[in-house]
Tab-separated table of C-alpha atoms in Angstrom:
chain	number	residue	atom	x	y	z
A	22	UNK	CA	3.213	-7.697	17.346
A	23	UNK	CA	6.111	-5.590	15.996
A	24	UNK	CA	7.132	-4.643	12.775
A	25	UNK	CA	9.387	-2.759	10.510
A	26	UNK	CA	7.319	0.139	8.766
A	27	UNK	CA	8.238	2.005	5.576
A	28	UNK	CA	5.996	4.652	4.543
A	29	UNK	CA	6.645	4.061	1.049
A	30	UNK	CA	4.549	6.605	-1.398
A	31	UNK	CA	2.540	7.739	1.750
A	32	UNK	CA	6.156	9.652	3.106
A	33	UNK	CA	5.139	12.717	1.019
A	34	UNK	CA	1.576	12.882	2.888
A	35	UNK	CA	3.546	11.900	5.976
A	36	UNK	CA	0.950	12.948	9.120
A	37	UNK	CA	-1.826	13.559	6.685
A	38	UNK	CA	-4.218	10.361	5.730
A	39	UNK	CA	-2.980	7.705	4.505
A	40	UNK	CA	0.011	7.058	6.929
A	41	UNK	CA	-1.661	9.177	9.691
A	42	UNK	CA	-4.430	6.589	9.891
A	43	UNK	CA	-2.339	3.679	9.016
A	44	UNK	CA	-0.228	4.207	11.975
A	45	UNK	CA	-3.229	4.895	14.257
A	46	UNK	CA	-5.112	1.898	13.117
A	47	UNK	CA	-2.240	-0.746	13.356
A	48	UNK	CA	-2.148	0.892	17.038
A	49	UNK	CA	-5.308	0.375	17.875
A	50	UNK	CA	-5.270	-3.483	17.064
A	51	UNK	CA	-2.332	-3.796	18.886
A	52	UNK	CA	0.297	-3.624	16.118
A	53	UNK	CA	3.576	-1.648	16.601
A	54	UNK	CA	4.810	0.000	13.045
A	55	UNK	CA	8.416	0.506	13.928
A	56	UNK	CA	9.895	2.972	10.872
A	57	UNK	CA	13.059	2.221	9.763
A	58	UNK	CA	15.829	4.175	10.692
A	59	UNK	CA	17.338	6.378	8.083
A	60	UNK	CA	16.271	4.257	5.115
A	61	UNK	CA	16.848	7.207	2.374
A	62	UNK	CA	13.958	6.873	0.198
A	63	UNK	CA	14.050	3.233	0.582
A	64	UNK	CA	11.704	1.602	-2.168
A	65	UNK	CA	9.755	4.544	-3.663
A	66	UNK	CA	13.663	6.299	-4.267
A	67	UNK	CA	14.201	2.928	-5.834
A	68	UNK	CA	11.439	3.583	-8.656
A	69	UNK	CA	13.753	6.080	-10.179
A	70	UNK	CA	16.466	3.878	-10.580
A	71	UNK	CA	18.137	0.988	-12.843
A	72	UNK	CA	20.042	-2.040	-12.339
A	73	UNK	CA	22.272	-2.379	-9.721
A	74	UNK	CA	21.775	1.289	-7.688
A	75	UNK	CA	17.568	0.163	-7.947
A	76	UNK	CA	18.655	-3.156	-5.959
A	77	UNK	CA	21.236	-1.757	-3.872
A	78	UNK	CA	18.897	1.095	-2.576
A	79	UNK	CA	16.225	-1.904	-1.420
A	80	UNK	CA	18.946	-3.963	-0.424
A	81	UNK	CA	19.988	-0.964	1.924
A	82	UNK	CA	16.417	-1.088	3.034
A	83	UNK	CA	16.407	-4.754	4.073
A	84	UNK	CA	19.881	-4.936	5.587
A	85	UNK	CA	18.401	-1.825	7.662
A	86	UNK	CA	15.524	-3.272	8.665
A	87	UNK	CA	16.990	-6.981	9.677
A	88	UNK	CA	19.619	-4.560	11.673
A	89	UNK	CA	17.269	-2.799	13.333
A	90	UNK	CA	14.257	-5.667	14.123
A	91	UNK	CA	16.871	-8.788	14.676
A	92	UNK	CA	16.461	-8.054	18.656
A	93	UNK	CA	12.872	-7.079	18.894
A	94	UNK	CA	10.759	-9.690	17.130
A	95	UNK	CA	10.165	-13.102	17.408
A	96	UNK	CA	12.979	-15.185	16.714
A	97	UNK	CA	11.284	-18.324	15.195
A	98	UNK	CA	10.298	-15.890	12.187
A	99	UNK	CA	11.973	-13.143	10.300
A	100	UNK	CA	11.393	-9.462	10.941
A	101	UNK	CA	8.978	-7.937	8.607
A	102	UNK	CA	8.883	-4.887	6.671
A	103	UNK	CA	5.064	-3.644	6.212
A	104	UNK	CA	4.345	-0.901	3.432
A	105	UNK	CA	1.124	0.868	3.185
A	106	UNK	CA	1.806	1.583	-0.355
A	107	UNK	CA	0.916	-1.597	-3.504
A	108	UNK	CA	3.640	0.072	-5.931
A	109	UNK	CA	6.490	-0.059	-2.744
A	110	UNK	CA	5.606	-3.767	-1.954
A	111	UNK	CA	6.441	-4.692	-5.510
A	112	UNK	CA	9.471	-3.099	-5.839
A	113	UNK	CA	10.337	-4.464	-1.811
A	114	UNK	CA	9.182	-8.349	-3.026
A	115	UNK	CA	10.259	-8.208	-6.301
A	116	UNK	CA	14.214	-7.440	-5.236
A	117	UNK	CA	14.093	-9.194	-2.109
A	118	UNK	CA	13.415	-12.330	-4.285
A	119	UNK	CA	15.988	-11.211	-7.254
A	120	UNK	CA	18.515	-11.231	-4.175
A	121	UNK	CA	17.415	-14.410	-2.944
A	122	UNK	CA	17.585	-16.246	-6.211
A	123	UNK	CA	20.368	-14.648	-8.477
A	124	UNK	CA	23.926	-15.114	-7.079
A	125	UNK	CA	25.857	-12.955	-9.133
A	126	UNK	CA	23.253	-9.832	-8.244
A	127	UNK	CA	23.280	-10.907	-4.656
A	128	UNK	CA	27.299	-10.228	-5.178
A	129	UNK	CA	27.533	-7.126	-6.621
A	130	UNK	CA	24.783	-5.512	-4.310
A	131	UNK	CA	26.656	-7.446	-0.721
A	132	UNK	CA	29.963	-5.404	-2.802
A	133	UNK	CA	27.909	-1.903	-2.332
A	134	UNK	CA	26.097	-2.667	0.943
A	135	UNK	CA	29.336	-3.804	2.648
A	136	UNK	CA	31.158	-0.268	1.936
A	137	UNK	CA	28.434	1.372	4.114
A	138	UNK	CA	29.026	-1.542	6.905
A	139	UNK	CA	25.544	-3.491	6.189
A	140	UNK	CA	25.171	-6.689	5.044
A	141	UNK	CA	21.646	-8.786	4.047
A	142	UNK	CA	20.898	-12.550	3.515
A	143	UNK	CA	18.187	-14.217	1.269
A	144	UNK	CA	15.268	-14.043	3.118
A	145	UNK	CA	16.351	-12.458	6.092
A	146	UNK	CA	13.249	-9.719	5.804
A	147	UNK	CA	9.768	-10.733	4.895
A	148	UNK	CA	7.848	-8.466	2.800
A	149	UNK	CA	3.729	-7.373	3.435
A	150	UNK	CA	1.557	-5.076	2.730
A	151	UNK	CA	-0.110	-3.698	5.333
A	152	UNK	CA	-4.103	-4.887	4.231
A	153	UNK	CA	-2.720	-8.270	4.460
A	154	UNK	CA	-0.998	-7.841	8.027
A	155	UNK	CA	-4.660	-5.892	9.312
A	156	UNK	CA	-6.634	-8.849	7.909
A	157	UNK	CA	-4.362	-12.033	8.622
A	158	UNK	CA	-3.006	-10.825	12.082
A	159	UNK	CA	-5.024	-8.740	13.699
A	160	UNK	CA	-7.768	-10.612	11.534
A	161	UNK	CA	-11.098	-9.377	10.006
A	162	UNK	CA	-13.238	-10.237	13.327
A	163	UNK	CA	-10.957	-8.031	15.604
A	164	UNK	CA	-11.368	-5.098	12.927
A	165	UNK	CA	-15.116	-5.799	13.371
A	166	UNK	CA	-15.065	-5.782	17.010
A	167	UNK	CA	-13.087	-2.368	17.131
A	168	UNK	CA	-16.077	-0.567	15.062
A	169	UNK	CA	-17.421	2.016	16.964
A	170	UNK	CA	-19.264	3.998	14.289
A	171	UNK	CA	-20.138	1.567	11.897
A	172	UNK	CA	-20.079	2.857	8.268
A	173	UNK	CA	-23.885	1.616	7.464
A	174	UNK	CA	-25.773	2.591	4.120
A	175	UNK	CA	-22.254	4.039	2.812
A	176	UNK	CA	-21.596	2.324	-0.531
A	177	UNK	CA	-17.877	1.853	-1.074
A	178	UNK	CA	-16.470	0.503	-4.526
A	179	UNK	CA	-12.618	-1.379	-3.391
A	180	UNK	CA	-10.086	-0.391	-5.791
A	181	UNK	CA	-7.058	-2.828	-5.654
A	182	UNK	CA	-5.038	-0.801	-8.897
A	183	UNK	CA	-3.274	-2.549	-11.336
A	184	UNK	CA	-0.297	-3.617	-9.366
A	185	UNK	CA	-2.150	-6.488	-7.175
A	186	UNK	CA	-2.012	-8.649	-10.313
A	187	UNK	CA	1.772	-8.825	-10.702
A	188	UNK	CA	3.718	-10.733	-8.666
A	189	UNK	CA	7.107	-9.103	-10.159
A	190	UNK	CA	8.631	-12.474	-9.893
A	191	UNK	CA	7.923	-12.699	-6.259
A	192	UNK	CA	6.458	-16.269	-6.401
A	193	UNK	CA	3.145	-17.361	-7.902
A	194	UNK	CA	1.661	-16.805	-4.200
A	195	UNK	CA	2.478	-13.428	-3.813
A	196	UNK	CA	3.174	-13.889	-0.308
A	197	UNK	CA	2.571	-10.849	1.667
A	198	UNK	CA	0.443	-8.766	-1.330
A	199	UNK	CA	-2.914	-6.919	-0.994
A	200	UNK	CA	-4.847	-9.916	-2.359
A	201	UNK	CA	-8.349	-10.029	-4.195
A	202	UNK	CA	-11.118	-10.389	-1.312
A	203	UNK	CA	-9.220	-8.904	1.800
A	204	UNK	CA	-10.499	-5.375	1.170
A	205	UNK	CA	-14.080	-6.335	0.467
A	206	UNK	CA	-13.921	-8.728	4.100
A	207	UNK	CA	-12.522	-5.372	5.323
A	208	UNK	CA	-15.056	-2.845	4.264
A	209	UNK	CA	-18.162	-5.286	5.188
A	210	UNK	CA	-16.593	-5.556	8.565
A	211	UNK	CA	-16.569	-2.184	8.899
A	212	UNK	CA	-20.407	-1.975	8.421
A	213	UNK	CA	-19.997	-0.404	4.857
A	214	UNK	CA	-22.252	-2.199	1.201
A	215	UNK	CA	-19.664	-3.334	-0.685
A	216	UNK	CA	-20.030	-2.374	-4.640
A	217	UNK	CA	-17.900	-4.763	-6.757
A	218	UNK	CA	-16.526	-2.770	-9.330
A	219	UNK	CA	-15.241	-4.988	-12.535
A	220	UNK	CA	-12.532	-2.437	-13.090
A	221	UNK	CA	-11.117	-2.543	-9.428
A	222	UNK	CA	-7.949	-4.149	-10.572
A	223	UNK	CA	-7.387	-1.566	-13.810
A	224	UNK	CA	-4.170	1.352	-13.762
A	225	UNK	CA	-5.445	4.928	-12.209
A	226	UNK	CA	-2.857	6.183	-14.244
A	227	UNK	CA	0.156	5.847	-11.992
A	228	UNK	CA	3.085	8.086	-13.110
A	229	UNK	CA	1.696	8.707	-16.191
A	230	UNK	CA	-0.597	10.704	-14.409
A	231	UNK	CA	2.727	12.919	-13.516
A	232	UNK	CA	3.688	13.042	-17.288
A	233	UNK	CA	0.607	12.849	-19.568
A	234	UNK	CA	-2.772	14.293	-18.742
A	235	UNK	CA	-4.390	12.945	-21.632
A	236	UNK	CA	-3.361	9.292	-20.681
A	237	UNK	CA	-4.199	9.646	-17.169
A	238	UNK	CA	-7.719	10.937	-17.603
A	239	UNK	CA	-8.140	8.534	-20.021
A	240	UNK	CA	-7.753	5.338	-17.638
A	241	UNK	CA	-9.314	7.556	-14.614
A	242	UNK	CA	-12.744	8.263	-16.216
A	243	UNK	CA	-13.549	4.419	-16.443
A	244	UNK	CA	-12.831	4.242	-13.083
A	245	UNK	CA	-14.556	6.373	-12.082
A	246	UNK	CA	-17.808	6.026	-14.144
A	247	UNK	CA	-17.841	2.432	-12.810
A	248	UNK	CA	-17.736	3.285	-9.733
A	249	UNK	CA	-20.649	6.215	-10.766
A	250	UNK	CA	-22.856	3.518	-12.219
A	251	UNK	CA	-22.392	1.214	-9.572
A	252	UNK	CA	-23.679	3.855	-6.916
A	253	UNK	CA	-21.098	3.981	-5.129
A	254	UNK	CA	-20.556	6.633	-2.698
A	255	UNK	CA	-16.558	6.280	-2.242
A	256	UNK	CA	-13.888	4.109	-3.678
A	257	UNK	CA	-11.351	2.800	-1.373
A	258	UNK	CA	-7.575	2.367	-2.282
A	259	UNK	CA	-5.113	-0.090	-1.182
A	260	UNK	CA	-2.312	2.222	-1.581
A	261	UNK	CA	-1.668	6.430	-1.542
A	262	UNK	CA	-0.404	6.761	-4.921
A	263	UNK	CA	-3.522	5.464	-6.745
A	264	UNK	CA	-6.152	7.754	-3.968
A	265	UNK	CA	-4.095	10.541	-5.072
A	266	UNK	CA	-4.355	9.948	-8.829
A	267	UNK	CA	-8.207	9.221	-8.718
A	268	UNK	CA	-8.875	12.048	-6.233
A	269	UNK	CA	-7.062	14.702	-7.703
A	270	UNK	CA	-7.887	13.422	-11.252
A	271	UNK	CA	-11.353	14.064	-11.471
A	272	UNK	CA	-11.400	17.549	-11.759
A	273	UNK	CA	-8.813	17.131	-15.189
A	274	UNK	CA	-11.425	14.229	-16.170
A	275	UNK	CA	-14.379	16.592	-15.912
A	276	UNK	CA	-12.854	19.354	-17.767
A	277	UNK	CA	-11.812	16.997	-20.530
A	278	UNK	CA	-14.677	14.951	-20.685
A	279	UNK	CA	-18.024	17.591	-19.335
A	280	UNK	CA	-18.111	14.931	-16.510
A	281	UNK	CA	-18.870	15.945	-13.161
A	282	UNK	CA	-17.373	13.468	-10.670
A	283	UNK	CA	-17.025	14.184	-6.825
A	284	UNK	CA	-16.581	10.643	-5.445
A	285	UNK	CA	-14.344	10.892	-2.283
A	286	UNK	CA	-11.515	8.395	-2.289
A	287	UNK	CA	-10.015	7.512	0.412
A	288	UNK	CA	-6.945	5.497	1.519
A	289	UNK	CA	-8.776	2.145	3.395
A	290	UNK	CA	-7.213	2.878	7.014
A	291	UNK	CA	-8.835	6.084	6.789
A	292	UNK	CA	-11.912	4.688	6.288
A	293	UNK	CA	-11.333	2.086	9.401
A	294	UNK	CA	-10.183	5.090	11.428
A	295	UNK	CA	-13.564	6.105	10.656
A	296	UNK	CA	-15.392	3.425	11.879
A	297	UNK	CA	-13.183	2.796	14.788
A	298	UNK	CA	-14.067	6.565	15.698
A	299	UNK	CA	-10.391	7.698	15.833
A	300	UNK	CA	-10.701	10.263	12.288
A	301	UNK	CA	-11.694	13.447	15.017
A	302	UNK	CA	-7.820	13.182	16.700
A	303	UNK	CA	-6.254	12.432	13.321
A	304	UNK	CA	-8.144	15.291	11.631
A	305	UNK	CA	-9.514	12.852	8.923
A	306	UNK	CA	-11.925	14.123	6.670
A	307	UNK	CA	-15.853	12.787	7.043
């Protein structure tokens, strides 16, 4: 199975971790990640942006991408764009459906697309994040059978982040999103105890954490003395942004605070890259 991959807020730790692993997993199921060609900063240059430019820059994305994947994927469905990263999805579903569903914004973007030669249509791209494409099409039983070093007795709290419970006017199904469950059927498959944490779905800060240190530790040392508590031994993330807020975070949180946190976080494909014995080539951390 083939699809369209953008990076998203993983780009910056481009052949580190998160995307490093992400690519390798998806590989090793028998998924091809396909990068878009020359996408700019496709959604995550998008978060910096208003109005029209914001859409146009994601509309540039998707016209790319339905370019690019029209001739190499299955014709009775839509090529797909897969991002690793919760905050890119949103921004990815939440245009795709403004485009799909507001005429005179569809116009106006077609108006800045169409001076660079590309063109989209409303729902020519389909929109996932990449948990949901690991679980629902290479499917939870295939991840199981992959395990060659099973992650037994290690205690992992799943952090989803705030973003999962938006659907940015996406549609009340939230088609395609890292949904509640999926990362716990993950983990378990991967021989790890699951520790249900009541605060997996609360902000790690996000780009406050770039602008306010106060805030950020603030939201971060709940977190993380949840996941303390619990007893769990890691916390896994369903997107880059938030494992580099919580990992980096903690030593801010324990100066403010007297706290002395050292939970590893870690990406969840680095975790299954783990398990599936692949972290010695990628250079993943243990």
């Amino acid at each position: 199975m083939r699809y369209g991959y953008d990076p998203g807020c993983a780009r910056p730790t481009a052949g580190e971790e998160p995307d490093a692993s992400a690519r390798a997993v998806a590989a090793a199921l028998g998924l091809t990640l396909e990068e878009i060609e020359d996408p700019g900063e496709g959604a995550a240059g998008a978060l910096t942006l208003n109005g029209i430019p914001a859409y146009a820059r994601v509309g540039r994305m998707l016209a790319l991408a339905s370019r690019q994947l029209s001739t190499r994927c299955d014709a009775a469905r839509p090529p797909t764009v897969v991002t690793p990263c919760s905050d890119c999805f949103l921004n990815l579903a939440r245009a795709s459906h403004a485009l799909g569903t507001h005429p005179d914004l569809r116009e106006q973007v077609a108006e800045e697309l169409a001076a660079a030669g590309l063109s989209v249509e409303p729902g020519a791209v389909r929109i996932r994040h990449l948990l949901e494409v690991l679980c629902e099409d290479a499917g939870v039983e295939a991840i199981r059978a992959r395990v060659r070093r099973p992650l037994a007795g290690l205690r992992v709290a799943p952090y989803y982040g705030c973003l999962w419970t938006r659907d940015g006017g996406a549609g009340t199904e939230r088609e395609g999103a890292a949904r509640p469950g999926r990362l716990e059927s993950l983990l378990s498959a991967l021989g790890a105890e699951v520790v249900d944490s009541p605060l997996k779905g609360h902000c790690c800060g996000g780009r406050a954490a770039e602008a306010s240190e106060e805030t950020a530790t603030s939201l971060q040392l709940r977190i993380l003395r949840s996941a303390s508590d619990l007893g769990a031994a890691a916390i896994a993330t369903v997107c880059p942004r938030c494992e580099r807020n919580l990992a980096s975070g903690q030593g801010a949180v324990n100066r403010r605070f007297g706290t002395r946190f050292t939970i590893p976080v870690r990406y969840f494909t680095v975790l299954v890259a783990e398990a599936f014995g692949l972290d010695g080539e990628l250079g993943v951390r243990s």
